[in-house]
Tab-separated table of C-alpha atoms in Angstrom:
chain	number	residue	atom	x	y	z
A	1	MET	CA	-62.207	-0.844	-8.000
A	2	ILE	CA	-59.454	-3.413	-7.597
A	3	ARG	CA	-56.294	-2.711	-5.701
A	4	GLY	CA	-53.195	-4.174	-7.268
A	5	ALA	CA	-50.440	-3.063	-4.916
A	6	ARG	CA	-49.001	-5.248	-2.216
A	7	PRO	CA	-50.247	-4.749	1.403
A	8	GLY	CA	-48.561	-1.940	3.279
A	9	TYR	CA	-47.197	-0.433	0.065
A	10	ALA	CA	-46.317	3.267	0.396
A	11	PRO	CA	-45.173	4.986	-2.822
A	12	ALA	CA	-41.899	6.856	-2.588
A	13	VAL	CA	-42.816	9.011	-5.585
A	14	ALA	CA	-46.003	10.517	-6.965
A	15	VAL	CA	-48.712	8.098	-8.029
A	16	HIS	CA	-49.362	8.843	-11.689
A	17	GLY	CA	-52.704	8.537	-13.439
A	18	ILE	CA	-52.925	6.510	-16.647
A	19	ASP	CA	-55.801	6.456	-19.109
A	20	LEU	CA	-55.185	3.175	-20.947
A	21	GLY	CA	-57.621	3.905	-23.756
A	22	THR	CA	-59.086	1.869	-26.596
A	23	THR	CA	-57.710	4.187	-29.287
A	24	ASN	CA	-55.527	6.672	-27.379
A	25	SER	CA	-53.772	6.647	-23.995
A	26	ALA	CA	-52.304	9.320	-21.727
A	27	ILE	CA	-50.376	9.702	-18.470
A	28	ALA	CA	-50.649	12.519	-15.928
A	29	ARG	CA	-49.530	13.567	-12.462
A	30	VAL	CA	-50.447	16.298	-9.990
A	31	GLY	CA	-47.885	19.074	-10.257
A	32	LYS	CA	-46.355	21.208	-7.548
A	33	ASP	CA	-49.175	23.720	-7.990
A	34	GLY	CA	-51.717	21.042	-7.064
A	35	ARG	CA	-53.146	20.784	-10.552
A	36	PRO	CA	-53.104	17.651	-12.700
A	37	GLU	CA	-50.819	17.878	-15.732
A	38	VAL	CA	-50.624	15.544	-18.690
A	39	LEU	CA	-47.078	14.503	-19.530
A	40	ALA	CA	-46.061	14.546	-23.178
A	41	GLY	CA	-43.095	12.628	-24.499
A	42	LEU	CA	-40.578	13.369	-27.205
A	43	SER	CA	-43.312	13.803	-29.834
A	44	GLY	CA	-44.897	16.606	-27.833
A	45	ALA	CA	-48.352	15.029	-28.182
A	46	ALA	CA	-50.520	14.772	-25.075
A	47	THR	CA	-51.930	11.404	-26.114
A	48	THR	CA	-50.386	8.253	-27.570
A	49	PRO	CA	-52.317	6.057	-30.024
A	50	SER	CA	-52.947	2.672	-28.384
A	51	VAL	CA	-51.387	0.880	-31.330
A	52	VAL	CA	-48.382	-1.443	-31.411
A	53	LEU	CA	-46.346	-2.407	-34.493
A	54	PHE	CA	-44.321	-5.596	-34.068
A	55	ALA	CA	-41.282	-5.034	-36.289
A	56	GLY	CA	-39.653	-8.301	-35.159
A	57	PRO	CA	-40.022	-11.039	-32.540
A	58	GLN	CA	-38.886	-8.641	-29.775
A	59	GLU	CA	-38.929	-5.324	-31.647
A	60	TYR	CA	-41.918	-3.038	-31.478
A	61	VAL	CA	-43.069	0.536	-32.062
A	62	VAL	CA	-45.886	2.156	-30.061
A	63	GLY	CA	-48.010	5.147	-30.943
A	64	GLU	CA	-48.336	7.346	-34.008
A	65	GLY	CA	-45.573	5.559	-35.924
A	66	ALA	CA	-47.371	2.261	-35.444
A	67	ARG	CA	-50.699	3.762	-36.461
A	68	ARG	CA	-49.233	5.165	-39.699
A	69	GLU	CA	-47.692	1.798	-40.488
A	70	ALA	CA	-51.038	0.033	-40.087
A	71	ARG	CA	-51.918	0.566	-43.750
A	72	LEU	CA	-48.617	-0.886	-44.973
A	73	ASP	CA	-48.141	-3.807	-42.594
A	74	PRO	CA	-51.589	-4.548	-41.103
A	75	GLU	CA	-50.852	-8.136	-40.023
A	76	HIS	CA	-48.131	-6.949	-37.648
A	77	VAL	CA	-50.056	-4.005	-36.172
A	78	CYS	CA	-52.230	-4.533	-33.095
A	79	ALA	CA	-54.950	-1.984	-32.300
A	80	LEU	CA	-58.067	-1.938	-30.092
A	81	VAL	CA	-56.430	-4.444	-27.737
A	82	LYS	CA	-58.463	-3.058	-24.848
A	83	ARG	CA	-61.481	-4.888	-26.253
A	84	ARG	CA	-59.596	-8.149	-25.598
A	85	MET	CA	-58.753	-7.503	-21.961
A	86	GLY	CA	-60.104	-10.330	-19.845
A	87	ASP	CA	-60.095	-12.831	-22.731
A	88	ALA	CA	-57.513	-15.325	-21.491
A	89	GLU	CA	-57.512	-17.274	-24.763
A	90	TRP	CA	-56.869	-14.365	-27.134
A	91	ARG	CA	-53.407	-13.896	-28.642
A	92	PHE	CA	-51.923	-11.543	-31.219
A	93	VAL	CA	-49.343	-13.491	-33.213
A	94	ALA	CA	-46.518	-11.611	-34.938
A	95	HIS	CA	-43.226	-12.996	-36.233
A	96	GLY	CA	-43.922	-16.311	-34.562
A	97	THR	CA	-44.478	-14.796	-31.101
A	98	ALA	CA	-47.890	-14.863	-29.395
A	99	TRP	CA	-48.847	-11.870	-27.231
A	100	SER	CA	-51.701	-11.810	-24.715
A	101	ALA	CA	-53.828	-8.678	-24.267
A	102	PRO	CA	-52.059	-7.741	-20.981
A	103	ALA	CA	-48.674	-8.234	-22.676
A	104	VAL	CA	-49.598	-5.949	-25.594
A	105	SER	CA	-51.099	-3.406	-23.205
A	106	SER	CA	-47.906	-3.442	-21.144
A	107	LEU	CA	-45.996	-2.175	-24.184
A	108	ILE	CA	-48.341	0.811	-24.376
A	109	LEU	CA	-47.850	1.396	-20.650
A	110	LYS	CA	-44.062	1.225	-21.018
A	111	SER	CA	-44.259	3.862	-23.751
A	112	LEU	CA	-46.281	6.131	-21.454
A	113	VAL	CA	-43.805	5.592	-18.612
A	114	ALA	CA	-40.955	6.536	-20.946
A	115	ASP	CA	-42.855	9.674	-22.005
A	116	ALA	CA	-43.291	10.655	-18.363
A	117	GLY	CA	-39.607	10.049	-17.730
A	118	PHE	CA	-38.707	12.266	-20.683
A	119	ALA	CA	-41.015	15.030	-19.416
A	120	THR	CA	-39.946	14.975	-15.758
A	121	GLY	CA	-36.541	13.284	-15.682
A	122	GLU	CA	-37.864	10.450	-13.513
A	123	GLU	CA	-39.911	7.469	-14.649
A	124	PRO	CA	-42.986	6.688	-12.546
A	125	THR	CA	-43.137	3.437	-10.602
A	126	ALA	CA	-46.696	3.627	-9.227
A	127	ALA	CA	-49.941	4.386	-11.020
A	128	VAL	CA	-53.707	4.418	-10.953
A	129	ILE	CA	-54.939	2.892	-14.232
A	130	THR	CA	-58.454	3.561	-15.487
A	131	VAL	CA	-60.911	1.117	-17.025
A	132	PRO	CA	-64.503	1.373	-18.298
A	133	ALA	CA	-67.177	1.105	-15.623
A	134	TYR	CA	-68.525	-2.034	-17.311
A	135	PHE	CA	-65.215	-3.924	-16.900
A	136	GLY	CA	-65.625	-6.961	-14.654
A	137	ASP	CA	-63.113	-8.634	-12.372
A	138	GLU	CA	-61.351	-10.517	-15.190
A	139	GLU	CA	-60.754	-7.357	-17.226
A	140	ARG	CA	-59.588	-5.482	-14.162
A	141	ARG	CA	-57.200	-8.254	-13.177
A	142	ALA	CA	-55.829	-8.240	-16.727
A	143	THR	CA	-55.243	-4.486	-16.392
A	144	VAL	CA	-53.305	-5.002	-13.157
A	145	LEU	CA	-51.289	-7.708	-14.908
A	146	ALA	CA	-50.466	-5.331	-17.767
A	147	GLY	CA	-49.187	-2.825	-15.231
A	148	THR	CA	-47.095	-5.504	-13.545
A	149	TYR	CA	-45.557	-6.483	-16.881
A	150	ALA	CA	-44.680	-2.792	-17.339
A	151	ASN	CA	-42.913	-2.765	-13.934
A	152	LEU	CA	-45.569	-0.586	-12.366
A	153	ASP	CA	-47.151	-0.947	-8.940
A	154	VAL	CA	-50.839	-0.573	-9.766
A	155	VAL	CA	-52.155	1.234	-6.721
A	156	GLU	CA	-55.724	0.979	-7.972
A	157	VAL	CA	-57.869	0.253	-11.007
A	158	LEU	CA	-60.327	3.150	-11.255
A	159	SER	CA	-63.521	3.450	-13.297
A	160	GLU	CA	-63.139	5.952	-16.137
A	161	PRO	CA	-66.311	7.946	-15.413
A	162	ILE	CA	-65.188	8.480	-11.818
A	163	ALA	CA	-61.790	9.667	-13.032
A	164	ALA	CA	-63.401	12.006	-15.560
A	165	ALA	CA	-65.731	13.429	-12.912
A	166	LEU	CA	-62.814	14.087	-10.559
A	167	SER	CA	-61.083	15.975	-13.356
A	168	TYR	CA	-64.156	18.180	-13.782
A	169	GLY	CA	-64.095	18.997	-10.044
A	170	PHE	CA	-66.624	16.407	-8.856
A	171	GLY	CA	-66.246	15.963	-5.106
A	172	ARG	CA	-63.719	18.815	-4.897
A	173	LEU	CA	-66.018	21.797	-4.649
A	174	ASP	CA	-63.955	23.095	-1.733
A	175	GLY	CA	-60.801	22.901	-3.847
A	176	GLY	CA	-59.237	20.093	-1.784
A	177	PRO	CA	-58.974	16.323	-1.887
A	178	ASP	CA	-61.569	15.742	0.856
A	179	LEU	CA	-64.590	14.027	-0.703
A	180	SER	CA	-66.776	14.525	2.365
A	181	LYS	CA	-67.705	18.149	1.774
A	182	THR	CA	-70.527	17.718	-0.734
A	183	SER	CA	-73.172	15.497	-2.278
A	184	GLU	CA	-73.629	15.425	-6.024
A	185	THR	CA	-74.842	13.262	-8.909
A	186	VAL	CA	-73.461	13.477	-12.443
A	187	LEU	CA	-73.987	11.873	-15.825
A	188	VAL	CA	-70.781	11.107	-17.724
A	189	TYR	CA	-71.308	10.860	-21.493
A	190	ASP	CA	-68.169	9.225	-22.889
A	191	LEU	CA	-67.858	8.959	-26.676
A	192	GLY	CA	-64.367	7.670	-27.354
A	193	GLY	CA	-62.702	6.382	-30.472
A	194	GLY	CA	-63.885	2.810	-30.083
A	195	THR	CA	-66.581	2.723	-27.398
A	196	PHE	CA	-69.512	4.670	-25.989
A	197	ASP	CA	-70.619	4.681	-22.348
A	198	ALA	CA	-73.148	6.654	-20.350
A	199	THR	CA	-72.703	6.452	-16.581
A	200	VAL	CA	-74.482	8.027	-13.629
A	201	ILE	CA	-72.298	8.340	-10.535
A	202	GLU	CA	-73.154	9.676	-7.106
A	203	LEU	CA	-71.110	11.185	-4.302
A	204	ALA	CA	-72.730	10.717	-0.924
A	205	ASP	CA	-71.547	9.868	2.584
A	206	ARG	CA	-67.896	10.174	1.552
A	207	ARG	CA	-68.350	7.471	-1.112
A	208	ILE	CA	-68.375	7.647	-4.883
A	209	SER	CA	-70.732	5.072	-6.375
A	210	VAL	CA	-71.627	4.046	-9.928
A	211	LEU	CA	-75.438	3.931	-10.030
A	212	ALA	CA	-76.094	3.048	-13.665
A	213	VAL	CA	-74.100	2.178	-16.780
A	214	GLU	CA	-75.227	1.750	-20.389
A	215	GLY	CA	-73.047	1.530	-23.462
A	216	ASP	CA	-72.138	0.044	-26.797
A	217	HIS	CA	-68.584	-1.227	-26.903
A	218	GLN	CA	-68.600	-1.459	-30.679
A	219	LEU	CA	-69.641	2.180	-31.174
A	220	GLY	CA	-67.237	5.099	-31.180
A	221	GLY	CA	-65.664	7.871	-33.195
A	222	ALA	CA	-64.231	5.308	-35.613
A	223	ASP	CA	-67.771	4.636	-36.826
A	224	TRP	CA	-68.159	8.318	-37.715
A	225	ASP	CA	-64.838	8.082	-39.592
A	226	GLU	CA	-66.068	5.067	-41.558
A	227	ARG	CA	-69.256	6.862	-42.629
A	228	ILE	CA	-67.225	9.841	-43.793
A	229	ALA	CA	-64.720	7.586	-45.589
A	230	LEU	CA	-67.549	5.874	-47.471
A	231	HIS	CA	-68.886	9.271	-48.547
A	232	LEU	CA	-65.423	10.368	-49.717
A	233	SER	CA	-64.964	7.124	-51.615
A	234	ARG	CA	-68.257	7.532	-53.467
A	235	ARG	CA	-67.429	11.095	-54.452
A	236	PHE	CA	-63.934	10.095	-55.570
A	237	CYS	CA	-65.292	7.264	-57.722
A	238	ALA	CA	-67.940	9.542	-59.219
A	239	ASP	CA	-65.241	12.027	-60.254
A	240	ASN	CA	-62.831	9.294	-61.404
A	241	PRO	CA	-64.881	6.406	-62.846
A	242	ASP	CA	-61.821	4.665	-64.296
A	243	ALA	CA	-59.819	4.675	-61.044
A	244	GLU	CA	-59.827	1.972	-58.371
A	245	ASP	CA	-62.041	2.554	-55.328
A	246	PRO	CA	-59.694	3.536	-52.458
A	247	LEU	CA	-61.706	1.292	-50.127
A	248	ASP	CA	-60.765	-1.750	-52.238
A	249	ASP	CA	-57.085	-1.313	-51.350
A	250	SER	CA	-55.731	-1.674	-47.796
A	251	ALA	CA	-53.346	1.268	-48.064
A	252	GLY	CA	-55.933	3.422	-49.822
A	253	SER	CA	-58.578	2.519	-47.274
A	254	GLN	CA	-56.348	3.428	-44.327
A	255	ALA	CA	-55.407	6.752	-45.936
A	256	LEU	CA	-59.073	7.520	-46.556
A	257	VAL	CA	-60.054	6.757	-42.960
A	258	LEU	CA	-57.271	9.026	-41.654
A	259	ALA	CA	-58.466	11.792	-43.988
A	260	ALA	CA	-62.007	11.249	-42.723
A	261	GLU	CA	-60.836	11.552	-39.126
A	262	ARG	CA	-59.087	14.848	-39.879
A	263	ALA	CA	-62.221	16.165	-41.592
A	264	LYS	CA	-64.361	15.216	-38.586
A	265	LEU	CA	-62.011	17.126	-36.276
A	266	GLN	CA	-62.030	20.170	-38.561
A	267	LEU	CA	-65.821	20.209	-38.699
A	268	SER	CA	-66.003	20.424	-34.917
A	269	ASP	CA	-64.713	23.993	-35.284
A	270	ALA	CA	-65.652	24.942	-38.850
A	271	GLU	CA	-68.877	24.721	-40.830
A	272	ARG	CA	-67.147	23.469	-43.980
A	273	THR	CA	-63.929	21.817	-45.092
A	274	GLU	CA	-62.407	20.214	-48.188
A	275	VAL	CA	-60.819	16.778	-48.353
A	276	VAL	CA	-58.287	15.929	-51.062
A	277	VAL	CA	-58.409	12.261	-52.004
A	278	THR	CA	-55.590	10.840	-54.143
A	279	HIS	CA	-55.482	7.202	-55.229
A	280	ASP	CA	-54.525	5.091	-58.233
A	281	GLY	CA	-53.066	8.090	-60.032
A	282	ALA	CA	-56.281	10.079	-59.699
A	283	ARG	CA	-57.363	12.971	-57.495
A	284	ALA	CA	-60.589	14.491	-56.213
A	285	THR	CA	-61.339	17.444	-53.969
A	286	VAL	CA	-64.446	16.691	-51.952
A	287	PRO	CA	-66.245	19.515	-50.117
A	288	LEU	CA	-67.866	18.480	-46.851
A	289	SER	CA	-70.106	20.481	-44.538
A	290	ARG	CA	-70.983	19.957	-40.901
A	291	ASP	CA	-74.627	19.528	-41.904
A	292	GLU	CA	-73.684	16.712	-44.310
A	293	LEU	CA	-71.597	15.032	-41.627
A	294	GLU	CA	-74.430	15.208	-39.111
A	295	GLU	CA	-76.959	13.868	-41.620
A	296	MET	CA	-74.876	10.833	-42.617
A	297	THR	CA	-74.058	9.954	-39.000
A	298	ALA	CA	-77.409	10.781	-37.383
A	299	PRO	CA	-78.251	7.109	-36.606
A	300	LEU	CA	-74.973	6.745	-34.702
A	301	LEU	CA	-75.663	9.784	-32.556
A	302	ARG	CA	-79.245	8.657	-32.001
A	303	ARG	CA	-77.895	5.360	-30.660
A	304	THR	CA	-75.902	7.237	-27.997
A	305	LEU	CA	-79.048	9.161	-27.053
A	306	ASP	CA	-81.071	5.974	-26.611
A	307	LEU	CA	-78.363	4.474	-24.396
A	308	THR	CA	-78.133	7.679	-22.351
A	309	ARG	CA	-81.885	7.617	-21.802
A	310	SER	CA	-81.664	4.003	-20.645
A	311	CYS	CA	-78.900	4.936	-18.219
A	312	LEU	CA	-80.950	7.798	-16.764
A	313	ASP	CA	-84.000	5.528	-16.490
A	314	GLU	CA	-81.970	2.962	-14.545
A	315	ALA	CA	-80.657	5.700	-12.241
A	316	ALA	CA	-84.250	6.862	-11.688
A	317	ARG	CA	-85.244	3.340	-10.694
A	318	ARG	CA	-82.474	3.517	-8.097
A	319	GLY	CA	-83.836	6.745	-6.648
A	320	VAL	CA	-82.011	9.427	-8.674
A	321	ALA	CA	-84.657	11.353	-10.577
A	322	GLN	CA	-82.264	13.961	-11.973
A	323	VAL	CA	-78.559	14.671	-12.258
A	324	ASP	CA	-76.744	17.792	-11.113
A	325	ARG	CA	-74.255	17.925	-13.975
A	326	VAL	CA	-73.520	16.357	-17.360
A	327	LEU	CA	-69.875	15.883	-18.341
A	328	LEU	CA	-68.671	15.194	-21.886
A	329	VAL	CA	-65.690	12.856	-22.169
A	330	GLY	CA	-63.874	11.339	-25.146
A	331	GLY	CA	-62.548	13.158	-28.180
A	332	SER	CA	-65.637	12.570	-30.315
A	333	SER	CA	-67.830	14.349	-27.767
A	334	ARG	CA	-66.324	17.572	-29.157
A	335	MET	CA	-68.689	17.325	-32.129
A	336	PRO	CA	-71.200	20.173	-31.677
A	337	ALA	CA	-74.078	17.820	-32.517
A	338	VAL	CA	-73.486	15.934	-29.252
A	339	ALA	CA	-74.177	18.849	-26.915
A	340	GLU	CA	-76.995	20.090	-29.163
A	341	LEU	CA	-78.755	16.721	-29.034
A	342	LEU	CA	-78.486	16.429	-25.244
A	343	ARG	CA	-79.891	19.931	-24.812
A	344	ARG	CA	-82.739	19.435	-27.285
A	345	GLU	CA	-83.814	15.891	-26.400
A	346	LEU	CA	-82.933	15.547	-22.707
A	347	HIS	CA	-82.917	19.211	-21.638
A	348	LEU	CA	-79.433	18.793	-20.205
A	349	ASP	CA	-76.648	21.374	-20.276
A	350	PRO	CA	-73.376	19.465	-20.755
A	351	GLN	CA	-69.907	20.668	-19.799
A	352	LEU	CA	-66.968	20.192	-22.157
A	353	HIS	CA	-63.336	20.733	-21.163
A	354	ASP	CA	-60.402	18.806	-22.646
A	355	PRO	CA	-62.468	15.616	-23.012
A	356	GLU	CA	-59.510	13.625	-24.387
A	357	LEU	CA	-57.459	14.258	-21.235
A	358	ALA	CA	-60.088	14.322	-18.479
A	359	VAL	CA	-59.693	10.647	-17.562
A	360	ALA	CA	-55.902	10.792	-17.197
A	361	ARG	CA	-56.111	13.977	-15.144
A	362	GLY	CA	-58.783	12.530	-12.885
A	363	ALA	CA	-56.707	9.396	-12.345
A	364	ALA	CA	-53.788	11.601	-11.276
A	365	ILE	CA	-56.042	13.416	-8.797
A	366	TYR	CA	-57.173	10.093	-7.384
A	367	GLY	CA	-53.561	8.913	-7.238
A	368	GLU	CA	-52.575	11.963	-5.194
A	369	LYS	CA	-55.528	11.407	-2.854
A	370	THR	CA	-54.512	7.766	-2.391
A	371	GLU	CA	-50.901	8.753	-1.710
A	372	LEU	CA	-51.933	11.318	0.891
A	373	GLU	CA	-54.157	8.793	2.638
A	374	ARG	CA	-51.308	6.278	2.770
A	375	MET	CA	-48.976	8.891	4.234
A	376	VAL	CA	-51.499	9.676	6.958
A	377	THR	CA	-52.094	6.030	7.831
């Protein structure tokens, strides 16, 4: 963890928690009832797509509007910028202006701050921002810089699996912020939109420690969407042999991927769904079952299992032979196949509760703890 605030800093308002995600971001605070609450903006959505559309040299749109525009104006839309954090040479150039990764990320942070201001009537000025456990010093410094650009005092940069575990009650078994009351080890399985990480963390002697981390930072829910989109494209072309393949057109491809994402979400709750694909004046209704989805994406899920095994093996080499709990984080961990695989192959019983929001909520809990400690000292 890297502290970004100036020495002796004492926040005058609540320290908010921010999940600055690869595909989606969120902001939260601890409410008057002591529970973390995610703050939604004008759109009413709990999360904001981590996408920025540069409409002009100094004009930009963040969130769902930018994501929708990606298929129409892809050269001016920046997504997955989190993968560039720590790369000092990288720039996104739009309308003649070059933007660094911290600068782009600051626009996402400003949008979250505005959402919080809309929800509460007061914009936050201090925050804990989360990062993947594998982030090194350069990436963490870039995250602090992004917060500074967004006029935030970054109280701390917190590892995402620790934040997620705090949200699930890790280290708070007595219901309070004191982390000294218990000892516990957990595995955090985090399948997000753009990355996968498995992390074993331990609470002992009043300290939370990351014991082992494994992951693939080019593997995430988007890969499931691409497999589904390819299946939909093949079925569409089979039904309409004279029409253009939607994947050969940028707008058609983006629309197909969004349809695939919706189908994936639907199949987390239902056994079957239908996807209507329209392109080049043609139309096809493609039925899709959960079994078909799981069959076409089985190698992707198997990859997460192999990485999870490696993480557990590394933890075992460090003296942790078993974990007390398994926590599912990231929107794609909602897929029933995830929990089923962990139970069948690793004999683990995972917990799932609002996986898209766990990191932001945990960051808010940590922010409150930090604020209380500063008030005491």
